[in-house]
Structures are given as C-alpha cells and as structure tokens.
Coordinates of C-alpha atoms and ligand atoms in Angstrom, one line a residue:
X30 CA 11.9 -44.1 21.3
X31 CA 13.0 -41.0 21.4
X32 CA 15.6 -41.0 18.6
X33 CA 12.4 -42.2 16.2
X34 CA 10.1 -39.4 17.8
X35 CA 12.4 -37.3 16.5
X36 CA 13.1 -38.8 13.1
X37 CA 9.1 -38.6 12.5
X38 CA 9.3 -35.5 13.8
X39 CA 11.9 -34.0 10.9
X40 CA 10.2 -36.2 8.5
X41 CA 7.3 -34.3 9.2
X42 CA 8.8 -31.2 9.0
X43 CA 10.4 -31.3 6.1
X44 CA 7.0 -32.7 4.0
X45 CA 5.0 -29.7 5.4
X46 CA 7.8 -27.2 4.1
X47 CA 8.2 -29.1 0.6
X48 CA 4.2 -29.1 0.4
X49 CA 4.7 -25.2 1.5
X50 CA 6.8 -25.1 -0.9
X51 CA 4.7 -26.7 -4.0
X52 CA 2.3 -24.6 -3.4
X53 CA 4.0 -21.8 -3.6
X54 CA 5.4 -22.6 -6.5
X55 CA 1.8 -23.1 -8.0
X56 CA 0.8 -19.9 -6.9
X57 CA 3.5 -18.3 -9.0
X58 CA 2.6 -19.9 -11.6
X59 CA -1.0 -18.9 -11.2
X60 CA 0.4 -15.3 -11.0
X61 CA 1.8 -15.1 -13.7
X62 CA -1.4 -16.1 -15.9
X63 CA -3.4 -14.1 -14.1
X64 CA -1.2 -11.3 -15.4
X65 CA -2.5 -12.4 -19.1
X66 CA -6.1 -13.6 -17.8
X67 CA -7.0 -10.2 -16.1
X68 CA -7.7 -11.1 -13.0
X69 CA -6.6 -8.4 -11.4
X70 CA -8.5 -5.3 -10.4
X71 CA -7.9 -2.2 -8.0
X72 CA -10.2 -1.4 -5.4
X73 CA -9.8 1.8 -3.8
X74 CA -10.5 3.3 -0.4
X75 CA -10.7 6.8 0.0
X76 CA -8.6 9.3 2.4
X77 CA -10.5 11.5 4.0
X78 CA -9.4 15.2 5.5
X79 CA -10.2 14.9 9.0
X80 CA -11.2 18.5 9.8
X81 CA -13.4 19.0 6.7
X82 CA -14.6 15.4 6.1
X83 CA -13.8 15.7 2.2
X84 CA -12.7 13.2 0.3
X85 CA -9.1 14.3 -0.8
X86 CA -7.1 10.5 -2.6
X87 CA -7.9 7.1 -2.7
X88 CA -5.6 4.3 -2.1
X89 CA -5.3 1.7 -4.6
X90 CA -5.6 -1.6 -3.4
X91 CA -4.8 -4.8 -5.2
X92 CA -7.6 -8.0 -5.5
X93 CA -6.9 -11.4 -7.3
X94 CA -10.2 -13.3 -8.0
X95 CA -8.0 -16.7 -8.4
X96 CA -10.3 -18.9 -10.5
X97 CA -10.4 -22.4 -8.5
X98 CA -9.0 -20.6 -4.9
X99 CA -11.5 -17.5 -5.2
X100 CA -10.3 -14.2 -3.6
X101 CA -6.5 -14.4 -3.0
X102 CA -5.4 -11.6 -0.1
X103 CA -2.2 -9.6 -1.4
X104 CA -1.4 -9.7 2.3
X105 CA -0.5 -13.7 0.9
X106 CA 0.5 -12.9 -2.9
X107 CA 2.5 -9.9 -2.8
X108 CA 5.3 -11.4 -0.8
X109 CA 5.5 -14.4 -2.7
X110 CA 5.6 -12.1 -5.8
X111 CA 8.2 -10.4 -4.3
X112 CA 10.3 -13.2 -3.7
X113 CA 10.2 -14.7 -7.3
X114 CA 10.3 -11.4 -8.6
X115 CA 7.2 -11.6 -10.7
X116 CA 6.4 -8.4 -8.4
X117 CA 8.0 -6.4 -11.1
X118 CA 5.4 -6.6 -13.6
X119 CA 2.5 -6.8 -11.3
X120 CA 3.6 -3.3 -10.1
X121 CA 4.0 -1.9 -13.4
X122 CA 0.1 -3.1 -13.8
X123 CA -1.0 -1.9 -11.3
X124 CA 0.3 1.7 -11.8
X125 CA -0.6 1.7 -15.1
X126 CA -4.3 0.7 -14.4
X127 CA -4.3 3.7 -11.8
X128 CA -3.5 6.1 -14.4
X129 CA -6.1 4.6 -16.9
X130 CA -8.3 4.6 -14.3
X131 CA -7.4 8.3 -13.2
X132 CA -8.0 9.2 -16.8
X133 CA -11.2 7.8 -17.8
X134 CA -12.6 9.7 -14.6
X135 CA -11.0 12.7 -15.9
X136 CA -12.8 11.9 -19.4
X137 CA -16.0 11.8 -17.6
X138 CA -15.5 14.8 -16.2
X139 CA -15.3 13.8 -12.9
X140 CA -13.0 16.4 -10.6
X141 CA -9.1 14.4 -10.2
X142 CA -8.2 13.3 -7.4
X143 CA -4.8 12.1 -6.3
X144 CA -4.5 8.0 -6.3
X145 CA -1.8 6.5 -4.2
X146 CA 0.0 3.1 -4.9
X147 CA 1.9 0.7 -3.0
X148 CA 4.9 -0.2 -4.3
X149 CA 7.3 -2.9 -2.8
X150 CA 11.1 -2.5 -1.9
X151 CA 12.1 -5.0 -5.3
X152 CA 10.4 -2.6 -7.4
X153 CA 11.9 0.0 -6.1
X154 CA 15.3 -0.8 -5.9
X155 CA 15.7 -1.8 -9.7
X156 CA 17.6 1.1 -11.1
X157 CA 14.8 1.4 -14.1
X158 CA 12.3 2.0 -11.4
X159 CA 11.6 5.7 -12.4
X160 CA 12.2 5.2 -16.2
X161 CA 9.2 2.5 -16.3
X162 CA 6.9 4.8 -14.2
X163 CA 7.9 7.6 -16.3
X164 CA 7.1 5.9 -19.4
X165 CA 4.1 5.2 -17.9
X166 CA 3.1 8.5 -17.5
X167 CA 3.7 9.4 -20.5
X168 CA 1.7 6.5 -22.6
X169 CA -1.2 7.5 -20.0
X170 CA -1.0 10.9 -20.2
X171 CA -1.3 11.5 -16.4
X172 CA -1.0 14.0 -14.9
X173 CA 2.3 12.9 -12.4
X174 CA 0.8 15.7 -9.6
X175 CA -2.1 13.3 -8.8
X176 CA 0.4 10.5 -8.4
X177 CA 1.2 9.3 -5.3
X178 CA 3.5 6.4 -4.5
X179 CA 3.9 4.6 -1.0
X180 CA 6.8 2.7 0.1
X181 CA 6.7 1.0 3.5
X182 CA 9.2 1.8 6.4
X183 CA 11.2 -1.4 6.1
X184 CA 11.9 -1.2 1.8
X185 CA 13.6 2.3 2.4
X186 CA 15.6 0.8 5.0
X187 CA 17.2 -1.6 2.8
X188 CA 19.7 0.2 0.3
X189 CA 18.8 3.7 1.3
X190 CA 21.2 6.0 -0.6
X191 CA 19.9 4.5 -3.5
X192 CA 15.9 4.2 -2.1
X193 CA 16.5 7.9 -1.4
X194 CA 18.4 8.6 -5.2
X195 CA 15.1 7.2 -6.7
X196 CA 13.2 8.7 -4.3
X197 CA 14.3 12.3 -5.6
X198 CA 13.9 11.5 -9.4
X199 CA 10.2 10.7 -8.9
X200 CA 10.0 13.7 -6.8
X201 CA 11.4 15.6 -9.4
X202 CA 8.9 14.3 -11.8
X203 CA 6.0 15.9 -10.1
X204 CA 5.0 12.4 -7.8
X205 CA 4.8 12.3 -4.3
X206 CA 5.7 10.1 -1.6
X207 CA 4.5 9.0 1.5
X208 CA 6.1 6.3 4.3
X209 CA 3.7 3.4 4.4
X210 CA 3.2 1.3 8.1
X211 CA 5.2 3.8 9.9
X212 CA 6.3 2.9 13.3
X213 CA 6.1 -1.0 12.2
X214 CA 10.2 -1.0 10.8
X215 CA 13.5 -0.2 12.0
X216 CA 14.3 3.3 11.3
X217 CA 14.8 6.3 13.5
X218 CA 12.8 9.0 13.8
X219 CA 16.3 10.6 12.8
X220 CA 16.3 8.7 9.3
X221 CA 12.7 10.4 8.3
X222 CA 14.7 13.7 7.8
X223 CA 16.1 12.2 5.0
X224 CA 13.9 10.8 3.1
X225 CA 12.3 13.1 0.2
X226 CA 8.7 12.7 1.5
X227 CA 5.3 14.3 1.6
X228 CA 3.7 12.1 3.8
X229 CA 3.8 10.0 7.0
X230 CA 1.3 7.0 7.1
X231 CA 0.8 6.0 11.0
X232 CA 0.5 2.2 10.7
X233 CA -3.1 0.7 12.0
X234 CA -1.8 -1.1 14.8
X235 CA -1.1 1.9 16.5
X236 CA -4.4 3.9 15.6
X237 CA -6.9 0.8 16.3
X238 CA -5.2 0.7 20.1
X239 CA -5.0 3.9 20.8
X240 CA -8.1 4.4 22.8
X241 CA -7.5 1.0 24.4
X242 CA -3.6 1.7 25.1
X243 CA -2.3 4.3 26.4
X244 CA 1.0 4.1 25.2
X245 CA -0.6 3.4 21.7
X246 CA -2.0 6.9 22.0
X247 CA 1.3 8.7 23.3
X248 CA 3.1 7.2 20.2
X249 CA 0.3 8.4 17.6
X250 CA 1.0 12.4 19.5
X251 CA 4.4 11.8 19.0
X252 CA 4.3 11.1 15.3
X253 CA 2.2 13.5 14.2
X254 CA 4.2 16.2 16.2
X255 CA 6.9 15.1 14.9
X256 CA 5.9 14.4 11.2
X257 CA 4.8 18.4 11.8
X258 CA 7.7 19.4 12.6
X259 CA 9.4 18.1 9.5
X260 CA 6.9 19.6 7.4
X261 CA 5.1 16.6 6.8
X262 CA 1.2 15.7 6.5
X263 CA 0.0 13.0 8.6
X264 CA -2.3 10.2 7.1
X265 CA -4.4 7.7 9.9
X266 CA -4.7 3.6 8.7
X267 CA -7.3 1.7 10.3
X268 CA -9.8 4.4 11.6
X269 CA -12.5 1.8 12.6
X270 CA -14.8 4.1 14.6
X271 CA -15.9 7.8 15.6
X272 CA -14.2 7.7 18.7
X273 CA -11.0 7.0 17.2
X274 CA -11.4 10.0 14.8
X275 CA -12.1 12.4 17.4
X276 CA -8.8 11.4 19.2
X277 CA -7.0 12.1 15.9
X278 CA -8.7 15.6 15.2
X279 CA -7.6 16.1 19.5
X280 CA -4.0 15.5 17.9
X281 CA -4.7 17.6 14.7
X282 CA -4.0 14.4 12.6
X283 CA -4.4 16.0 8.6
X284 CA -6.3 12.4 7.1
X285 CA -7.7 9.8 7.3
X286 CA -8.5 5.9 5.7
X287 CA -10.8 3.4 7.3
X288 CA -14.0 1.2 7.8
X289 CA -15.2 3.9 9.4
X290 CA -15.5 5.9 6.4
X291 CA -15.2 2.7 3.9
X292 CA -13.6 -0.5 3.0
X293 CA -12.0 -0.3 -0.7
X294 CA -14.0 -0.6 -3.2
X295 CA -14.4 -1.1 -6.9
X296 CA -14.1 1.6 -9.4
X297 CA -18.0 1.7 -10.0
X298 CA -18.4 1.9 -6.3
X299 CA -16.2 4.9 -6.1
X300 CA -17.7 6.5 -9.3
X301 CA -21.3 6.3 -7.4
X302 CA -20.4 7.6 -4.2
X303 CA -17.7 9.9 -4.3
X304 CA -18.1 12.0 -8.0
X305 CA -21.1 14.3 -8.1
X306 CA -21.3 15.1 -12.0
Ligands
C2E407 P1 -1.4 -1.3 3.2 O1 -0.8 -0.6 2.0 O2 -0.9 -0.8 4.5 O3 -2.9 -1.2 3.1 C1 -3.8 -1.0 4.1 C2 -4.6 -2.3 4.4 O4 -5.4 -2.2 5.5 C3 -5.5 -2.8 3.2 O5 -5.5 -4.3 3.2 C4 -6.8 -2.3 3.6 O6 -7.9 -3.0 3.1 C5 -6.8 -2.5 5.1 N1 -7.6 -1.6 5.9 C6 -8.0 -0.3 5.6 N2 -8.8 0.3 6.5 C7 -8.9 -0.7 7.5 C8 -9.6 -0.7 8.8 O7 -10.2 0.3 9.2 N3 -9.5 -1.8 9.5 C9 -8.7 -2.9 9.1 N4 -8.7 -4.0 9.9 N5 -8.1 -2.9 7.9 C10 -8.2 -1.8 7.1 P2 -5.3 -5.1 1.9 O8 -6.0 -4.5 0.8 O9 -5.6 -6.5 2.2 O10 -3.7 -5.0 1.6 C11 -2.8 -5.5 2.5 C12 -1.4 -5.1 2.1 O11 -1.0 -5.6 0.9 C13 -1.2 -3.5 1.9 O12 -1.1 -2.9 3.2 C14 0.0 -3.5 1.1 O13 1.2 -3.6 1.9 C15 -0.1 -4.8 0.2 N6 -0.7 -4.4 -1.1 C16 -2.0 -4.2 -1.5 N7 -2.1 -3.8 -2.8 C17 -0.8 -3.8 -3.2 C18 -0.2 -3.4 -4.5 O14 -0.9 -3.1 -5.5 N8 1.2 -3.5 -4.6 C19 1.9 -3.8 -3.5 N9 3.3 -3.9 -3.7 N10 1.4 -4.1 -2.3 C20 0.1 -4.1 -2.2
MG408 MG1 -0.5 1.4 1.6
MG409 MG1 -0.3 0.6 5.7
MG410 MG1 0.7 -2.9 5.2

C-alpha cells in the first residue's frame, strides 16, 4: 500500500511540475510577442520628499495586459524572463520607453523629473550592459542626470567586482544608482561601502511592520543612520499610511513611495496630477 501511495504520489509530482513547466514555457512564448504586440506599458509611482511633501522621481513600473490571461504581475513574469533570458530585451524596452516618456514630458514643457528603473541581475551582468544603455541615451537624447537605475540587494551580490565595474561606468555617465529591497539579501552592511551608490531603498517589509514590530522599527533607525553615515539618501517602499510617515520623518528618512501617497499609475495619470503647466 504504501509502496503505490508513494508511486501516485511521484506520479503526481512530477505531472504538476511538467504542467509547471508547459506553462511556463507558454508564457515565454507569450513574452516574447508581446514584445512585438506592445503590450507593455510603464506605470509610475511617484517618490515623495518626506519633509516637503514634493514630488521629487517616479518609479517606473512594468504592466503586461496578456490578451487571453488579462493583467500579468511582473512579480510572476520578470523571473521567468530572467530565467530564459528574454529579460534582456524587455529591459532594454523598458529603459528606452522611460527616456521617450521623460522626453515627450520635457517637450510639453512639463518640469523633468528623475525616473528610476528596475533592472535585473542578467541584465546587468552582461558586459554590454552600459554600452546598450548608453546608446540609448543617445538615440533618446536624455538627459542621463534624470536617470536612475535600481538594482536589488541580491543581483549585486552575485559577481560583484564586475556588478560594481559596471556600476562605476554608469556612474560615470551621469546615472545614478540606488540598492533596491534593502535588508531582504545577503550582504553586509560592510559591502554597502563599496558599492558606487546614491541611494538606499528600505525594502517594504520592514516599513509596513514597523509600527506593529518593534524590532521592524529598530532596523529601519539603523538603516537610515547608517545609509547617513555613508553619505547616502534614504528612500521608504510601502508607506501605506500617515502613521507610518511620521515614524519615518521621527527617523529623518529623505523619501518616500507608497499607497499612501499613490499606487503607480499610467503616464496620463501622472501627466494630470503631478505637472502643473
Ligand atoms: P520593486 O522594484 O521593489 O517595486 C515595488 C513594488 O511594490 C511594486 O510592485 C509596487 O507596485 C509595490 N508597492 C508600492 N507601494 C506599495 C505599498 O504601499 N504597498 C504595497 N503592498 N505595495 C506597494 P509591482 O509593480 O507589482 O512590481 C513588483 C516587482 O517586480 C518590483 O519590485 C520589481 O522587482 C519587479 N519589476 C517591476 N517592473 C520591473 C521592470 O521594469 N524590470 C524589472 N527587471 N523588474 C521589474
Ligand atoms: Mg524597484
Ligand atoms: Mg523594492
Ligand atoms: Mg521587489
């Protein structure tokens, strides 16, 4: 009995993974002709100076409107993009659409502000990395100073003389850098010395607890003390409510991103309620 329990129970198994395992390979697929279909757009959610309240980047965020599945979470595709390596050229859209984007705001005669994007440890480990952004700048003509780029804690942990050799060409070419999820990876606050960055983004699992834990809270202090002390600005994910932001202006925490303020939004959105022509 117990020998065929466990048979079915592999059998099992192993049909869930190979159905896993179809569908993944159908959503690659998918990716890659939604790459040619357009269905890609950046939202955008603003960061907000938390003494002054002003509006001072916006993050770009990726959404895929799949046409049978609907809205696709990058939380889902971006890994599986990374894996098959398709990431490449989704990153290389979506930084060129940001400095359209940045652009055709600029040609309105809205005031620029600095747009970050995320950008995945594959991308950033290819040794063409800060060629293609380069060339990007270029055929956009943006202005690199209101570039930002984020990398999380984890991809600069993997390969980091050459993370950090990359790092220092696109500081050299006017972007800047910030540490994305901080506190989720495996660095050292000794590592963060190294790295050629402007600034330190406390992940949201820290900020959403802090009023709730107070361990939560002791670690947020820490970071921003410490991101101080190394010259660095300090940016808040996942500010949900008011009480929240007053514990991060306690702390003298620089900025800010959250529901609070708002969820990312479309272009139009952002157009509407941020630009005053
Ligand atoms: P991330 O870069 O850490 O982005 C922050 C995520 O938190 C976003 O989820 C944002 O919508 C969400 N968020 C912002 N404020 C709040 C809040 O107050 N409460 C809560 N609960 N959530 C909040 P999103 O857009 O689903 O993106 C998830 C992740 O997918 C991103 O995390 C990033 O790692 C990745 N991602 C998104 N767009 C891109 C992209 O263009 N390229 C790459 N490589 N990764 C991307
Ligand atoms: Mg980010
Ligand atoms: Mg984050
Ligand atoms: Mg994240």
């Amino acid at each position: 009995y117990c020998k065929i329990n466990g048979r079915n129970h592999m059998l099992m198994y192993s049909l869930t993974m190979e159905e896993a395992y179809n569908e993944n390979v159908i959503l690659d697929a998918d990716i890659r002709k939604a790459l040619h279909n357009d269905e890609f757009e950046l939202y955008y959610q603003p960061q907000i100076n938390v003494t002054t309240g002003e509006v001072i980047g916006l993050e770009a965020l990726i959404r895929w409107m799949h046409p049978k599945k609907g809205p696709v979470s990058p939380a889902k595709f971006i890994p599986l993009a990374e894996e098959s390596g398709v990431i490449t050229q989704i990153g290389e859209w979506v930084i060129r659409e940001a400095c359209h984007q940045h652009k055709e705001w600029i040609e309105k005669g809205h005031k620029p502000m600095r747009i970050a994007v995320n950008v995945s440890a594959v991308e950033l480990q290819r040794t063409d990395f800060a060629a293609k952004v380069q060339g990007i700048l270029t055929e956009t003509h943006m202005d690199p100073h209101f570039l930002e780029i984020e990398i999380t804690e984890n991809s600069v942990m993997q390969n980091t003389e050459d993370c950090i050799l990359t790092m220092n060409c696109l500081r050299r070419m006017g972007i800047s850098l910030s540490i994305d999820d901080f506190g989720t990876g495996y660095s050292s606050f000794g590592y963060l010395k190294q790295f050629p960055i402007n600034y330190l983004k406390i992940d949201q699992s820290f900020v959403r607890s802090a009023l709730k834990e107070q361990s939560s809270a002791a670690i947020v202090r820490a970071m921003i003390q410490l991101a101080h002390n190394f010259g660095l600005r300090v940016v808040a994910e996942g500010v949900e409510d008011e009480h929240v932001l007053s514990l991060l202006k306690n702390e003298q925490c620089d900025y800010y991103q959250g529901y609070y303020f708002s969820k990312p939004v479309n272009a139009m959105e952002i157009e509407k309620n941020y630009f005053s022509i």
